[in-house]
């Protein structure tokens, strides 16, 4: 009965998220994304391929701003060019919804409470800042993946979970530098879950 109620809640909540975010599909490019309106002209005037354009953006961020987040450039520059405005907005909606459910799963694993997990998901929606958020959404998606996978709750075989956790953390780091402090969360999670000093050090060391 509890499983049925939870499934019903997840479906209703998912439908609510879709309706809540539907207006995004009727918007154009925002903020930094405005350049994508002219991407074909940029490529033509410079005689670039989309790969060369992505490489140019990565180089500019590194050389002029000292920032390295190539994963963001691949998605932020590549998706609007390959799929156009409408599918780009669907992608943003999908990532937002995925982040919300991953956050819900993270709270459920951390607290072992379905009620707290559902409440956290609802509060996350209430506190949404709806804006141009490709970078931050990808950050949250990758970060919550490694957070969930770092908590050993028999979702996956432990060795696989650890490997995937490190991979997602690496992807998060090359998505946005704001991910770097999340190593503190990883350390706290590992120290909370593990009682042995040796296991704590072994599980934390790959992230360092």
mmCIF file of C-alpha atoms in Angstrom:
data_model
loop_
_atom_site.group_PDB
_atom_site.id
_atom_site.type_symbol
_atom_site.label_atom_id
_atom_site.label_comp_id
_atom_site.label_asym_id
_atom_site.label_seq_id
_atom_site.Cartn_x
_atom_site.Cartn_y
_atom_site.Cartn_z
ATOM 1 C CA UNK A 1 0.000 0.000 0.000
ATOM 2 C CA UNK A 2 2.838 2.394 0.890
ATOM 3 C CA UNK A 3 4.619 1.605 -2.374
ATOM 4 C CA UNK A 4 1.434 2.290 -4.338
ATOM 5 C CA UNK A 5 0.934 5.637 -2.570
ATOM 6 C CA UNK A 6 4.549 6.635 -3.197
ATOM 7 C CA UNK A 7 4.283 5.702 -6.882
ATOM 8 C CA UNK A 8 1.119 7.786 -7.161
ATOM 9 C CA UNK A 9 2.850 10.723 -5.481
ATOM 10 C CA UNK A 10 5.841 10.458 -7.834
ATOM 11 C CA UNK A 11 3.601 10.411 -10.909
ATOM 12 C CA UNK A 12 1.461 13.333 -9.730
ATOM 13 C CA UNK A 13 4.534 15.295 -8.677
ATOM 14 C CA UNK A 14 6.171 14.627 -12.045
ATOM 15 C CA UNK A 15 3.060 15.846 -13.882
ATOM 16 C CA UNK A 16 3.002 18.956 -11.685
ATOM 17 C CA UNK A 17 6.660 19.670 -12.522
ATOM 18 C CA UNK A 18 5.969 19.404 -16.252
ATOM 19 C CA UNK A 19 3.000 21.790 -16.005
ATOM 20 C CA UNK A 20 4.915 24.135 -13.695
ATOM 21 C CA UNK A 21 7.855 24.383 -16.115
ATOM 22 C CA UNK A 22 5.811 24.319 -19.329
ATOM 23 C CA UNK A 23 6.145 28.079 -19.846
ATOM 24 C CA UNK A 24 9.866 27.551 -20.562
ATOM 25 C CA UNK A 25 8.918 26.074 -23.935
ATOM 26 C CA UNK A 26 7.418 29.414 -24.978
ATOM 27 C CA UNK A 27 10.520 31.455 -24.153
ATOM 28 C CA UNK A 28 13.445 32.379 -26.352
ATOM 29 C CA UNK A 29 17.141 32.395 -25.571
ATOM 30 C CA UNK A 30 17.968 34.191 -22.308
ATOM 31 C CA UNK A 31 21.025 35.970 -20.967
ATOM 32 C CA UNK A 32 24.241 34.236 -22.106
ATOM 33 C CA UNK A 33 22.178 32.014 -24.399
ATOM 34 C CA UNK A 34 21.250 34.979 -26.621
ATOM 35 C CA UNK A 35 24.311 34.312 -28.762
ATOM 36 C CA UNK A 36 22.740 31.048 -29.940
ATOM 37 C CA UNK A 37 20.253 33.053 -31.997
ATOM 38 C CA UNK A 38 23.172 33.974 -34.235
ATOM 39 C CA UNK A 39 25.203 30.779 -34.025
ATOM 40 C CA UNK A 40 24.859 29.922 -37.721
ATOM 41 C CA UNK A 41 26.068 33.407 -38.659
ATOM 42 C CA UNK A 42 28.986 33.144 -36.210
ATOM 43 C CA UNK A 43 30.044 29.821 -37.688
ATOM 44 C CA UNK A 44 29.681 31.050 -41.272
ATOM 45 C CA UNK A 45 31.543 34.343 -40.770
ATOM 46 C CA UNK A 46 34.471 32.574 -39.081
ATOM 47 C CA UNK A 47 34.289 29.483 -41.298
ATOM 48 C CA UNK A 48 34.122 27.286 -38.206
ATOM 49 C CA UNK A 49 32.522 23.927 -37.604
ATOM 50 C CA UNK A 50 30.555 23.499 -34.390
ATOM 51 C CA UNK A 51 33.520 21.575 -32.941
ATOM 52 C CA UNK A 52 35.859 24.475 -33.699
ATOM 53 C CA UNK A 53 33.390 26.877 -32.101
ATOM 54 C CA UNK A 54 33.218 24.762 -28.938
ATOM 55 C CA UNK A 55 37.016 24.587 -28.816
ATOM 56 C CA UNK A 56 37.215 28.372 -29.250
ATOM 57 C CA UNK A 57 34.847 28.912 -26.309
ATOM 58 C CA UNK A 58 36.863 26.531 -24.097
ATOM 59 C CA UNK A 59 40.094 28.338 -25.057
ATOM 60 C CA UNK A 60 38.610 31.783 -24.335
ATOM 61 C CA UNK A 61 37.460 30.718 -20.873
ATOM 62 C CA UNK A 62 40.885 29.254 -20.041
ATOM 63 C CA UNK A 63 43.112 31.964 -21.536
ATOM 64 C CA UNK A 64 41.084 35.069 -20.678
ATOM 65 C CA UNK A 65 39.248 34.074 -17.508
ATOM 66 C CA UNK A 66 41.326 31.232 -16.040
ATOM 67 C CA UNK A 67 38.263 28.974 -15.928
ATOM 68 C CA UNK A 68 38.095 25.368 -17.112
ATOM 69 C CA UNK A 69 34.682 23.792 -17.657
ATOM 70 C CA UNK A 70 34.769 22.039 -21.063
ATOM 71 C CA UNK A 71 31.811 19.784 -20.277
ATOM 72 C CA UNK A 72 29.618 22.872 -20.040
ATOM 73 C CA UNK A 73 30.843 24.177 -23.401
ATOM 74 C CA UNK A 74 30.039 20.888 -25.135
ATOM 75 C CA UNK A 75 26.445 20.910 -23.887
ATOM 76 C CA UNK A 76 25.805 24.667 -23.850
ATOM 77 C CA UNK A 77 27.146 25.281 -27.360
ATOM 78 C CA UNK A 78 26.403 21.919 -28.953
ATOM 79 C CA UNK A 79 22.784 21.253 -27.995
ATOM 80 C CA UNK A 80 21.266 24.545 -29.275
ATOM 81 C CA UNK A 81 23.142 24.139 -32.576
ATOM 82 C CA UNK A 82 22.251 20.483 -33.114
ATOM 83 C CA UNK A 83 18.639 20.489 -31.913
ATOM 84 C CA UNK A 84 17.373 24.066 -32.072
ATOM 85 C CA UNK A 85 15.461 26.215 -29.605
ATOM 86 C CA UNK A 86 12.480 23.968 -28.829
ATOM 87 C CA UNK A 87 14.486 20.810 -28.105
ATOM 88 C CA UNK A 88 16.992 22.899 -26.164
ATOM 89 C CA UNK A 89 14.176 24.074 -23.892
ATOM 90 C CA UNK A 90 12.907 20.500 -23.521
ATOM 91 C CA UNK A 91 16.449 19.548 -22.521
ATOM 92 C CA UNK A 92 16.453 22.284 -19.840
ATOM 93 C CA UNK A 93 13.097 21.076 -18.524
ATOM 94 C CA UNK A 94 14.287 17.479 -18.443
ATOM 95 C CA UNK A 95 17.465 18.336 -16.554
ATOM 96 C CA UNK A 96 15.474 20.387 -14.029
ATOM 97 C CA UNK A 97 13.045 17.534 -13.412
ATOM 98 C CA UNK A 98 15.896 15.032 -13.216
ATOM 99 C CA UNK A 99 17.695 17.202 -10.652
ATOM 100 C CA UNK A 100 14.561 17.412 -8.530
ATOM 101 C CA UNK A 101 14.101 13.640 -8.420
ATOM 102 C CA UNK A 102 17.804 13.066 -7.754
ATOM 103 C CA UNK A 103 17.640 15.527 -4.870
ATOM 104 C CA UNK A 104 14.602 13.653 -3.552
ATOM 105 C CA UNK A 105 16.498 10.345 -3.813
ATOM 106 C CA UNK A 106 19.498 11.879 -2.041
ATOM 107 C CA UNK A 107 17.378 13.045 0.911
ATOM 108 C CA UNK A 108 15.649 9.653 1.066
ATOM 109 C CA UNK A 109 18.989 7.833 1.211
ATOM 110 C CA UNK A 110 20.412 10.256 3.744
ATOM 111 C CA UNK A 111 17.462 10.328 6.144
ATOM 112 C CA UNK A 112 15.720 7.031 5.378
ATOM 113 C CA UNK A 113 12.486 9.047 5.469
ATOM 114 C CA UNK A 114 10.028 9.096 2.576
ATOM 115 C CA UNK A 115 8.136 12.021 4.080
ATOM 116 C CA UNK A 116 11.258 14.186 4.423
ATOM 117 C CA UNK A 117 12.310 13.299 0.872
ATOM 118 C CA UNK A 118 8.910 14.288 -0.548
ATOM 119 C CA UNK A 119 8.894 17.494 1.496
ATOM 120 C CA UNK A 120 12.408 18.387 0.326
ATOM 121 C CA UNK A 121 11.373 17.887 -3.305
ATOM 122 C CA UNK A 122 8.315 20.112 -2.858
ATOM 123 C CA UNK A 123 10.389 22.822 -1.154
ATOM 124 C CA UNK A 124 12.960 22.620 -3.960
ATOM 125 C CA UNK A 125 10.197 23.430 -6.452
ATOM 126 C CA UNK A 126 8.857 26.272 -4.295
ATOM 127 C CA UNK A 127 12.350 27.777 -4.092
ATOM 128 C CA UNK A 128 13.151 27.363 -7.803
ATOM 129 C CA UNK A 129 14.925 30.275 -9.424
ATOM 130 C CA UNK A 130 13.751 29.917 -13.017
ATOM 131 C CA UNK A 131 16.323 31.462 -15.316
ATOM 132 C CA UNK A 132 18.930 30.580 -17.900
ATOM 133 C CA UNK A 133 20.558 27.760 -15.965
ATOM 134 C CA UNK A 134 22.190 25.268 -18.308
ATOM 135 C CA UNK A 135 25.480 25.323 -16.401
ATOM 136 C CA UNK A 136 24.018 25.238 -12.913
ATOM 137 C CA UNK A 137 21.492 22.535 -13.793
ATOM 138 C CA UNK A 138 24.166 20.296 -15.250
ATOM 139 C CA UNK A 139 26.224 20.938 -12.114
ATOM 140 C CA UNK A 140 23.348 19.888 -9.876
ATOM 141 C CA UNK A 141 22.603 16.815 -11.970
ATOM 142 C CA UNK A 142 26.200 15.551 -11.856
ATOM 143 C CA UNK A 143 26.736 16.561 -8.235
ATOM 144 C CA UNK A 144 23.596 14.862 -6.949
ATOM 145 C CA UNK A 145 24.541 11.735 -8.857
ATOM 146 C CA UNK A 146 27.848 11.431 -7.042
ATOM 147 C CA UNK A 147 26.208 12.346 -3.726
ATOM 148 C CA UNK A 148 23.566 9.634 -4.076
ATOM 149 C CA UNK A 149 26.086 7.067 -5.276
ATOM 150 C CA UNK A 150 28.455 7.917 -2.435
ATOM 151 C CA UNK A 151 25.926 6.793 0.150
ATOM 152 C CA UNK A 152 26.196 3.037 0.427
ATOM 153 C CA UNK A 153 22.625 1.804 0.683
ATOM 154 C CA UNK A 154 22.783 -1.332 -1.471
ATOM 155 C CA UNK A 155 21.357 0.376 -4.541
ATOM 156 C CA UNK A 156 24.336 -0.905 -6.506
ATOM 157 C CA UNK A 157 27.182 -3.223 -5.795
ATOM 158 C CA UNK A 158 29.501 -1.127 -3.645
ATOM 159 C CA UNK A 159 32.494 -1.217 -6.023
ATOM 160 C CA UNK A 160 30.418 -0.049 -8.992
ATOM 161 C CA UNK A 161 28.844 2.704 -6.896
ATOM 162 C CA UNK A 162 32.263 4.006 -5.856
ATOM 163 C CA UNK A 163 33.601 4.045 -9.438
ATOM 164 C CA UNK A 164 30.494 5.779 -10.780
ATOM 165 C CA UNK A 165 30.611 8.235 -7.908
ATOM 166 C CA UNK A 166 34.170 9.305 -8.773
ATOM 167 C CA UNK A 167 33.264 9.558 -12.478
ATOM 168 C CA UNK A 168 30.262 11.790 -11.755
ATOM 169 C CA UNK A 169 32.330 13.954 -9.433
ATOM 170 C CA UNK A 170 34.962 14.389 -12.151
ATOM 171 C CA UNK A 171 32.262 15.337 -14.662
ATOM 172 C CA UNK A 172 30.848 17.799 -12.150
ATOM 173 C CA UNK A 173 34.277 19.420 -11.694
ATOM 174 C CA UNK A 174 34.706 19.968 -15.443
ATOM 175 C CA UNK A 175 31.152 21.298 -15.633
ATOM 176 C CA UNK A 176 31.533 24.207 -13.213
ATOM 177 C CA UNK A 177 34.122 25.217 -10.638
ATOM 178 C CA UNK A 178 31.446 25.743 -7.992
ATOM 179 C CA UNK A 179 31.523 21.947 -7.634
ATOM 180 C CA UNK A 180 34.941 21.955 -5.966
ATOM 181 C CA UNK A 181 33.641 22.591 -2.409
ATOM 182 C CA UNK A 182 31.391 19.544 -2.753
ATOM 183 C CA UNK A 183 34.400 17.461 -1.742
ATOM 184 C CA UNK A 184 33.503 18.541 1.814
ATOM 185 C CA UNK A 185 30.075 16.944 1.395
ATOM 186 C CA UNK A 186 31.673 13.746 0.098
ATOM 187 C CA UNK A 187 33.997 13.616 3.107
ATOM 188 C CA UNK A 188 31.117 14.177 5.519
ATOM 189 C CA UNK A 189 29.028 11.466 3.860
ATOM 190 C CA UNK A 190 31.844 8.931 3.897
ATOM 191 C CA UNK A 191 32.766 9.668 7.505
ATOM 192 C CA UNK A 192 29.105 9.397 8.483
ATOM 193 C CA UNK A 193 28.645 6.049 6.745
ATOM 194 C CA UNK A 194 31.937 4.328 7.544
ATOM 195 C CA UNK A 195 33.196 3.442 11.014
ATOM 196 C CA UNK A 196 36.633 2.105 10.033
ATOM 197 C CA UNK A 197 39.411 4.675 9.587
ATOM 198 C CA UNK A 198 40.974 2.600 6.807
ATOM 199 C CA UNK A 199 37.704 2.454 4.841
ATOM 200 C CA UNK A 200 37.143 6.175 5.331
ATOM 201 C CA UNK A 201 40.561 6.996 3.883
ATOM 202 C CA UNK A 202 40.178 4.481 1.040
ATOM 203 C CA UNK A 203 36.796 5.860 -0.022
ATOM 204 C CA UNK A 204 37.760 9.533 0.249
ATOM 205 C CA UNK A 205 41.179 9.336 -1.433
ATOM 206 C CA UNK A 206 39.939 8.908 -5.068
ATOM 207 C CA UNK A 207 38.193 12.302 -4.845
ATOM 208 C CA UNK A 208 41.378 14.028 -3.760
#
